[in-house]
Amino acid sequence: METSAAQSIGSTIDTGRLTSLAVIAGANSIPANSSRARIRSTSSNVKSVDSAIREVCAHRSWFLHALNVRTNHVHIVVSIGEEKPERALNAFKAYGTRRMRQDGNWQESHSPWADKGSKRRLWNERSLALAVDYVINGQGGDLPDLD
């Protein structure tokens, strides 16, 4: 059984009043000889992060256009209104970490996320449509069942 975390969420594109943003958040890059734990790439982690991203969007009334949770990073296309892109990225990481801890998928005290992430503003319908297509169709096939 394969797990697909890629999904186009919204079909309405309204760039007139919303700031649309393509976000990539990556997992912490930890050297193999480090005592810090790595994120285990499991479908339960993917499900935890997917659920957390949807939760933060619902809670903050952000419009989620596309989401693709991979084993070591996340692609998100979201309209965030007047919010700063950094706040959206931090919210996604915080909710993701909290959900992974609640679900028993992250027991470490440090964050599983890399310190930075990509935040690209999308200024028109074409750039938004291209970003959604990239997130849904440009990441390779579905993830295998990793559990």
Short mmCIF file of N, CA and C in Angstrom, two decimals:
data_model
loop_
_atom_site.label_atom_id
_atom_site.label_comp_id
_atom_site.label_asym_id
_atom_site.label_seq_id
_atom_site.Cartn_x
_atom_site.Cartn_y
_atom_site.Cartn_z
N MET A 1 0.84 -1.18 0.00
CA MET A 1 0.00 0.00 0.00
C MET A 1 0.88 1.24 0.00
N GLU A 2 0.55 2.21 -0.82
CA GLU A 2 1.32 3.42 -0.89
C GLU A 2 0.57 4.56 -0.22
N THR A 3 1.33 5.48 0.35
CA THR A 3 0.77 6.64 1.02
C THR A 3 1.01 7.86 0.16
N SER A 4 -0.02 8.59 -0.15
CA SER A 4 0.14 9.82 -0.91
C SER A 4 -0.25 10.99 -0.04
N ALA A 5 0.70 11.86 0.19
CA ALA A 5 0.42 13.06 0.97
C ALA A 5 0.23 14.26 0.07
N ALA A 6 0.37 14.07 -1.25
CA ALA A 6 0.21 15.18 -2.18
C ALA A 6 -1.26 15.35 -2.50
N GLN A 7 -1.73 16.57 -2.36
CA GLN A 7 -3.13 16.80 -2.63
C GLN A 7 -3.35 18.26 -2.97
N SER A 8 -4.12 18.49 -4.02
CA SER A 8 -4.55 19.84 -4.33
C SER A 8 -5.77 20.12 -3.47
N ILE A 9 -5.69 21.16 -2.68
CA ILE A 9 -6.74 21.43 -1.71
C ILE A 9 -7.81 22.35 -2.27
N GLY A 10 -7.37 23.47 -2.83
CA GLY A 10 -8.34 24.45 -3.28
C GLY A 10 -8.33 24.63 -4.77
N SER A 11 -9.45 25.01 -5.31
CA SER A 11 -9.51 25.27 -6.73
C SER A 11 -9.75 26.74 -7.03
N THR A 12 -10.16 27.50 -6.04
CA THR A 12 -10.40 28.92 -6.25
C THR A 12 -9.11 29.68 -6.05
N ILE A 13 -8.72 30.44 -7.06
CA ILE A 13 -7.51 31.24 -6.97
C ILE A 13 -7.93 32.69 -6.87
N ASP A 14 -7.64 33.32 -5.76
CA ASP A 14 -7.97 34.72 -5.54
C ASP A 14 -6.71 35.41 -5.05
N THR A 15 -5.93 35.97 -5.97
CA THR A 15 -4.70 36.64 -5.59
C THR A 15 -4.90 38.12 -5.31
N GLY A 16 -6.11 38.61 -5.51
CA GLY A 16 -6.37 40.03 -5.33
C GLY A 16 -6.22 40.51 -3.90
N ARG A 17 -6.70 39.75 -2.94
CA ARG A 17 -6.68 40.22 -1.56
C ARG A 17 -5.83 39.35 -0.64
N LEU A 18 -5.30 38.27 -1.16
CA LEU A 18 -4.54 37.35 -0.32
C LEU A 18 -3.09 37.28 -0.76
N THR A 19 -2.21 37.20 0.21
CA THR A 19 -0.82 36.92 -0.10
C THR A 19 -0.69 35.41 -0.21
N SER A 20 -0.31 34.94 -1.39
CA SER A 20 -0.11 33.51 -1.58
C SER A 20 1.37 33.22 -1.46
N LEU A 21 1.67 32.06 -0.95
CA LEU A 21 3.02 31.74 -0.57
C LEU A 21 3.31 30.28 -0.84
N ALA A 22 4.46 29.99 -1.41
CA ALA A 22 4.94 28.62 -1.53
C ALA A 22 5.97 28.43 -0.44
N VAL A 23 5.81 27.42 0.39
CA VAL A 23 6.68 27.18 1.53
C VAL A 23 7.31 25.80 1.41
N ILE A 24 8.60 25.72 1.69
CA ILE A 24 9.26 24.43 1.83
C ILE A 24 9.94 24.40 3.18
N ALA A 25 9.55 23.46 4.01
CA ALA A 25 10.17 23.29 5.32
C ALA A 25 10.88 21.94 5.33
N GLY A 26 12.16 21.95 5.66
CA GLY A 26 12.94 20.71 5.65
C GLY A 26 13.24 20.21 7.04
N ALA A 27 13.46 18.91 7.11
CA ALA A 27 13.84 18.30 8.38
C ALA A 27 15.27 18.67 8.71
N ASN A 28 15.60 18.66 9.99
CA ASN A 28 16.94 18.97 10.45
C ASN A 28 17.96 18.06 9.80
N SER A 29 19.03 18.63 9.34
CA SER A 29 20.12 17.85 8.78
C SER A 29 21.08 17.52 9.91
N ILE A 30 21.12 16.26 10.32
CA ILE A 30 21.91 15.85 11.47
C ILE A 30 22.96 14.86 11.02
N PRO A 31 24.24 15.11 11.30
CA PRO A 31 25.29 14.19 10.89
C PRO A 31 25.08 12.79 11.47
N ALA A 32 25.53 11.79 10.74
CA ALA A 32 25.34 10.39 11.14
C ALA A 32 25.99 10.10 12.50
N ASN A 33 27.09 10.76 12.82
CA ASN A 33 27.78 10.48 14.08
C ASN A 33 27.26 11.33 15.24
N SER A 34 26.20 12.08 15.02
CA SER A 34 25.65 12.95 16.05
C SER A 34 24.83 12.14 17.05
N SER A 35 24.78 12.64 18.29
CA SER A 35 23.95 11.98 19.30
C SER A 35 22.50 12.44 19.20
N ARG A 36 22.23 13.47 18.38
CA ARG A 36 20.86 13.93 18.20
C ARG A 36 20.09 12.97 17.31
N ALA A 37 18.86 12.75 17.65
CA ALA A 37 18.04 11.79 16.90
C ALA A 37 17.61 12.38 15.57
N ARG A 38 17.43 11.51 14.61
CA ARG A 38 16.91 11.89 13.31
C ARG A 38 15.40 11.63 13.29
N ILE A 39 14.72 12.32 12.39
CA ILE A 39 13.30 12.02 12.17
C ILE A 39 13.24 10.67 11.48
N ARG A 40 12.45 9.76 12.02
CA ARG A 40 12.22 8.48 11.34
C ARG A 40 11.21 8.70 10.24
N SER A 41 11.56 8.30 9.05
CA SER A 41 10.67 8.49 7.90
C SER A 41 9.61 7.41 7.90
N THR A 42 8.49 7.68 8.53
CA THR A 42 7.39 6.72 8.58
C THR A 42 6.12 7.37 8.07
N SER A 43 5.19 6.55 7.65
CA SER A 43 3.93 7.11 7.18
C SER A 43 3.18 7.77 8.34
N SER A 44 3.42 7.35 9.58
CA SER A 44 2.76 8.01 10.71
C SER A 44 3.30 9.43 10.90
N ASN A 45 4.59 9.65 10.64
CA ASN A 45 5.13 11.02 10.68
C ASN A 45 4.49 11.86 9.59
N VAL A 46 4.40 11.30 8.39
CA VAL A 46 3.80 12.01 7.27
C VAL A 46 2.36 12.40 7.61
N LYS A 47 1.62 11.46 8.19
CA LYS A 47 0.22 11.73 8.56
C LYS A 47 0.14 12.80 9.66
N SER A 48 1.06 12.74 10.63
CA SER A 48 1.07 13.74 11.71
C SER A 48 1.29 15.14 11.16
N VAL A 49 2.29 15.28 10.29
CA VAL A 49 2.60 16.60 9.74
C VAL A 49 1.49 17.08 8.81
N ASP A 50 0.95 16.19 8.00
CA ASP A 50 -0.16 16.55 7.11
C ASP A 50 -1.33 17.09 7.94
N SER A 51 -1.69 16.39 8.99
CA SER A 51 -2.79 16.80 9.84
C SER A 51 -2.50 18.15 10.50
N ALA A 52 -1.26 18.35 10.95
CA ALA A 52 -0.89 19.60 11.62
C ALA A 52 -0.97 20.79 10.67
N ILE A 53 -0.53 20.62 9.43
CA ILE A 53 -0.59 21.71 8.45
C ILE A 53 -2.04 22.10 8.21
N ARG A 54 -2.89 21.11 8.05
CA ARG A 54 -4.32 21.40 7.84
C ARG A 54 -4.93 22.10 9.05
N GLU A 55 -4.50 21.69 10.24
CA GLU A 55 -5.02 22.29 11.47
C GLU A 55 -4.63 23.77 11.57
N VAL A 56 -3.37 24.10 11.32
CA VAL A 56 -2.94 25.49 11.43
C VAL A 56 -3.65 26.35 10.38
N CYS A 57 -3.87 25.82 9.19
CA CYS A 57 -4.58 26.59 8.16
C CYS A 57 -6.03 26.84 8.57
N ALA A 58 -6.68 25.84 9.11
CA ALA A 58 -8.07 26.01 9.57
C ALA A 58 -8.13 27.00 10.73
N HIS A 59 -7.21 26.85 11.69
CA HIS A 59 -7.20 27.71 12.88
C HIS A 59 -6.97 29.18 12.53
N ARG A 60 -6.11 29.43 11.55
CA ARG A 60 -5.76 30.81 11.19
C ARG A 60 -6.51 31.32 9.96
N SER A 61 -7.46 30.53 9.47
CA SER A 61 -8.25 30.89 8.28
C SER A 61 -7.37 31.17 7.07
N TRP A 62 -6.32 30.37 6.91
CA TRP A 62 -5.47 30.45 5.73
C TRP A 62 -6.01 29.48 4.69
N PHE A 63 -5.91 29.84 3.42
CA PHE A 63 -6.42 28.99 2.35
C PHE A 63 -5.30 28.08 1.85
N LEU A 64 -5.44 26.79 2.07
CA LEU A 64 -4.45 25.80 1.67
C LEU A 64 -4.75 25.37 0.24
N HIS A 65 -3.85 25.71 -0.68
CA HIS A 65 -4.03 25.37 -2.09
C HIS A 65 -3.48 23.98 -2.41
N ALA A 66 -2.32 23.64 -1.84
CA ALA A 66 -1.68 22.36 -2.14
C ALA A 66 -0.75 21.99 -1.00
N LEU A 67 -0.62 20.68 -0.79
CA LEU A 67 0.22 20.17 0.29
C LEU A 67 0.85 18.86 -0.17
N ASN A 68 2.15 18.73 0.07
CA ASN A 68 2.84 17.48 -0.24
C ASN A 68 3.87 17.26 0.86
N VAL A 69 3.57 16.33 1.76
CA VAL A 69 4.46 16.00 2.86
C VAL A 69 5.35 14.85 2.39
N ARG A 70 6.65 15.10 2.33
CA ARG A 70 7.62 14.09 1.93
C ARG A 70 8.30 13.53 3.18
N THR A 71 9.23 12.61 3.00
CA THR A 71 9.86 11.98 4.16
C THR A 71 10.80 12.92 4.92
N ASN A 72 11.36 13.92 4.24
CA ASN A 72 12.29 14.82 4.94
C ASN A 72 12.03 16.30 4.68
N HIS A 73 10.91 16.64 4.08
CA HIS A 73 10.53 18.03 3.89
C HIS A 73 9.05 18.10 3.50
N VAL A 74 8.54 19.32 3.51
CA VAL A 74 7.13 19.56 3.23
C VAL A 74 7.02 20.68 2.21
N HIS A 75 6.15 20.51 1.22
CA HIS A 75 5.82 21.57 0.27
C HIS A 75 4.40 22.02 0.56
N ILE A 76 4.22 23.33 0.68
CA ILE A 76 2.91 23.90 1.00
C ILE A 76 2.68 25.11 0.11
N VAL A 77 1.50 25.22 -0.49
CA VAL A 77 1.10 26.44 -1.17
C VAL A 77 -0.14 26.93 -0.43
N VAL A 78 -0.04 28.13 0.13
CA VAL A 78 -1.07 28.62 1.03
C VAL A 78 -1.25 30.12 0.84
N SER A 79 -2.48 30.60 0.98
CA SER A 79 -2.76 32.03 1.01
C SER A 79 -2.91 32.43 2.47
N ILE A 80 -2.12 33.43 2.89
CA ILE A 80 -2.04 33.77 4.31
C ILE A 80 -2.51 35.18 4.62
N GLY A 81 -3.16 35.85 3.68
CA GLY A 81 -3.66 37.20 3.94
C GLY A 81 -2.51 38.17 4.16
N GLU A 82 -2.58 38.93 5.23
CA GLU A 82 -1.58 39.95 5.52
C GLU A 82 -0.44 39.44 6.42
N GLU A 83 -0.46 38.18 6.76
CA GLU A 83 0.58 37.60 7.62
C GLU A 83 1.95 37.68 6.97
N LYS A 84 2.97 37.72 7.78
CA LYS A 84 4.33 37.66 7.28
C LYS A 84 4.66 36.20 6.97
N PRO A 85 5.37 35.95 5.87
CA PRO A 85 5.74 34.57 5.51
C PRO A 85 6.49 33.83 6.61
N GLU A 86 7.34 34.53 7.35
CA GLU A 86 8.10 33.89 8.44
C GLU A 86 7.17 33.34 9.50
N ARG A 87 6.10 34.05 9.78
CA ARG A 87 5.15 33.59 10.79
C ARG A 87 4.44 32.32 10.33
N ALA A 88 4.11 32.26 9.04
CA ALA A 88 3.48 31.05 8.51
C ALA A 88 4.43 29.86 8.61
N LEU A 89 5.68 30.03 8.20
CA LEU A 89 6.65 28.96 8.27
C LEU A 89 6.83 28.48 9.71
N ASN A 90 6.96 29.42 10.64
CA ASN A 90 7.12 29.05 12.05
C ASN A 90 5.89 28.32 12.59
N ALA A 91 4.72 28.76 12.19
CA ALA A 91 3.48 28.10 12.64
C ALA A 91 3.42 26.67 12.12
N PHE A 92 3.77 26.46 10.86
CA PHE A 92 3.75 25.11 10.30
C PHE A 92 4.71 24.20 11.05
N LYS A 93 5.90 24.70 11.35
CA LYS A 93 6.89 23.89 12.08
C LYS A 93 6.43 23.61 13.51
N ALA A 94 5.89 24.62 14.18
CA ALA A 94 5.45 24.44 15.57
C ALA A 94 4.30 23.43 15.66
N TYR A 95 3.30 23.60 14.80
CA TYR A 95 2.17 22.67 14.80
C TYR A 95 2.63 21.26 14.43
N GLY A 96 3.54 21.17 13.44
CA GLY A 96 4.05 19.86 13.02
C GLY A 96 4.78 19.15 14.14
N THR A 97 5.64 19.88 14.85
CA THR A 97 6.38 19.29 15.97
C THR A 97 5.43 18.86 17.08
N ARG A 98 4.49 19.73 17.41
CA ARG A 98 3.53 19.41 18.47
C ARG A 98 2.74 18.15 18.13
N ARG A 99 2.27 18.06 16.88
CA ARG A 99 1.48 16.90 16.48
C ARG A 99 2.33 15.63 16.49
N MET A 100 3.57 15.71 16.00
CA MET A 100 4.43 14.52 16.03
C MET A 100 4.67 14.06 17.47
N ARG A 101 4.83 15.01 18.39
CA ARG A 101 5.02 14.64 19.81
C ARG A 101 3.74 14.01 20.38
N GLN A 102 2.59 14.60 20.08
CA GLN A 102 1.32 14.05 20.56
C GLN A 102 1.09 12.65 20.04
N ASP A 103 1.49 12.41 18.79
CA ASP A 103 1.30 11.10 18.17
C ASP A 103 2.41 10.11 18.50
N GLY A 104 3.38 10.54 19.34
CA GLY A 104 4.47 9.66 19.74
C GLY A 104 5.54 9.47 18.69
N ASN A 105 5.61 10.39 17.71
CA ASN A 105 6.57 10.26 16.62
C ASN A 105 7.82 11.10 16.81
N TRP A 106 7.87 11.95 17.83
CA TRP A 106 9.05 12.76 18.08
C TRP A 106 9.20 12.95 19.59
N GLN A 107 10.22 12.36 20.16
CA GLN A 107 10.42 12.38 21.60
C GLN A 107 11.55 13.32 22.03
N GLU A 108 12.27 13.88 21.09
CA GLU A 108 13.44 14.71 21.40
C GLU A 108 13.03 16.10 21.88
N SER A 109 13.92 16.77 22.63
CA SER A 109 13.62 18.11 23.12
C SER A 109 13.88 19.17 22.04
N HIS A 110 14.77 18.88 21.09
CA HIS A 110 15.06 19.84 20.03
C HIS A 110 14.06 19.70 18.89
N SER A 111 14.02 20.72 18.06
CA SER A 111 13.11 20.73 16.92
C SER A 111 13.57 19.76 15.84
N PRO A 112 12.64 19.09 15.18
CA PRO A 112 13.03 18.23 14.07
C PRO A 112 13.28 19.00 12.77
N TRP A 113 13.03 20.29 12.77
CA TRP A 113 13.07 21.09 11.54
C TRP A 113 14.39 21.82 11.38
N ALA A 114 14.79 22.03 10.14
CA ALA A 114 15.93 22.89 9.83
C ALA A 114 15.58 24.31 10.26
N ASP A 115 16.59 25.10 10.55
CA ASP A 115 16.36 26.46 11.04
C ASP A 115 15.67 27.35 10.01
N LYS A 116 15.92 27.11 8.76
CA LYS A 116 15.35 27.96 7.72
C LYS A 116 14.37 27.17 6.88
N GLY A 117 13.78 27.85 5.94
CA GLY A 117 12.88 27.22 4.98
C GLY A 117 12.65 28.19 3.85
N SER A 118 12.18 27.70 2.74
CA SER A 118 11.91 28.55 1.59
C SER A 118 10.54 29.18 1.71
N LYS A 119 10.48 30.47 1.45
CA LYS A 119 9.22 31.21 1.47
C LYS A 119 9.18 32.07 0.22
N ARG A 120 8.44 31.67 -0.76
CA ARG A 120 8.38 32.40 -2.03
C ARG A 120 6.98 32.98 -2.22
N ARG A 121 6.91 34.30 -2.34
CA ARG A 121 5.62 34.95 -2.60
C ARG A 121 5.18 34.68 -4.02
N LEU A 122 3.90 34.47 -4.18
CA LEU A 122 3.30 34.21 -5.49
C LEU A 122 2.40 35.39 -5.81
N TRP A 123 2.73 36.15 -6.83
CA TRP A 123 2.11 37.44 -7.06
C TRP A 123 0.94 37.42 -8.02
N ASN A 124 0.73 36.34 -8.76
CA ASN A 124 -0.37 36.34 -9.73
C ASN A 124 -0.91 34.92 -9.89
N GLU A 125 -2.01 34.80 -10.62
CA GLU A 125 -2.66 33.49 -10.79
C GLU A 125 -1.74 32.48 -11.46
N ARG A 126 -0.94 32.93 -12.42
CA ARG A 126 -0.05 32.01 -13.13
C ARG A 126 0.99 31.42 -12.17
N SER A 127 1.62 32.28 -11.36
CA SER A 127 2.64 31.76 -10.43
C SER A 127 2.01 30.85 -9.39
N LEU A 128 0.81 31.17 -8.96
CA LEU A 128 0.11 30.31 -8.01
C LEU A 128 -0.20 28.95 -8.63
N ALA A 129 -0.71 28.96 -9.86
CA ALA A 129 -1.04 27.71 -10.55
C ALA A 129 0.21 26.87 -10.79
N LEU A 130 1.33 27.52 -11.15
CA LEU A 130 2.58 26.79 -11.36
C LEU A 130 3.09 26.17 -10.06
N ALA A 131 2.97 26.91 -8.96
CA ALA A 131 3.41 26.38 -7.66
C ALA A 131 2.57 25.18 -7.24
N VAL A 132 1.27 25.28 -7.42
CA VAL A 132 0.38 24.16 -7.08
C VAL A 132 0.73 22.93 -7.93
N ASP A 133 0.94 23.14 -9.21
CA ASP A 133 1.31 22.02 -10.09
C ASP A 133 2.63 21.39 -9.65
N TYR A 134 3.60 22.22 -9.30
CA TYR A 134 4.90 21.71 -8.85
C TYR A 134 4.76 20.88 -7.57
N VAL A 135 3.99 21.38 -6.63
CA VAL A 135 3.81 20.67 -5.36
C VAL A 135 3.09 19.35 -5.57
N ILE A 136 2.10 19.33 -6.44
CA ILE A 136 1.31 18.11 -6.65
C ILE A 136 2.00 17.14 -7.60
N ASN A 137 2.56 17.64 -8.67
CA ASN A 137 3.07 16.75 -9.73
C ASN A 137 4.58 16.72 -9.87
N GLY A 138 5.30 17.60 -9.20
CA GLY A 138 6.73 17.69 -9.41
C GLY A 138 7.61 17.07 -8.34
N GLN A 139 7.04 16.25 -7.49
CA GLN A 139 7.80 15.69 -6.38
C GLN A 139 8.09 14.20 -6.52
N GLY A 140 7.82 13.64 -7.65
CA GLY A 140 7.99 12.20 -7.81
C GLY A 140 6.71 11.49 -7.43
N GLY A 141 6.78 10.18 -7.40
CA GLY A 141 5.60 9.37 -7.14
C GLY A 141 5.16 9.41 -5.69
N ASP A 142 4.10 8.66 -5.45
CA ASP A 142 3.59 8.53 -4.09
C ASP A 142 4.67 7.91 -3.20
N LEU A 143 4.61 8.22 -1.94
CA LEU A 143 5.54 7.62 -0.99
C LEU A 143 5.14 6.17 -0.73
N PRO A 144 6.11 5.29 -0.59
CA PRO A 144 5.76 3.91 -0.22
C PRO A 144 5.32 3.88 1.24
N ASP A 145 4.65 2.82 1.62
CA ASP A 145 4.28 2.64 3.02
C ASP A 145 5.57 2.42 3.80
N LEU A 146 5.90 3.35 4.69
CA LEU A 146 7.19 3.33 5.37
C LEU A 146 7.14 2.68 6.74
N ASP A 147 5.99 2.25 7.18
CA ASP A 147 5.89 1.63 8.52
C ASP A 147 6.23 0.16 8.46
#
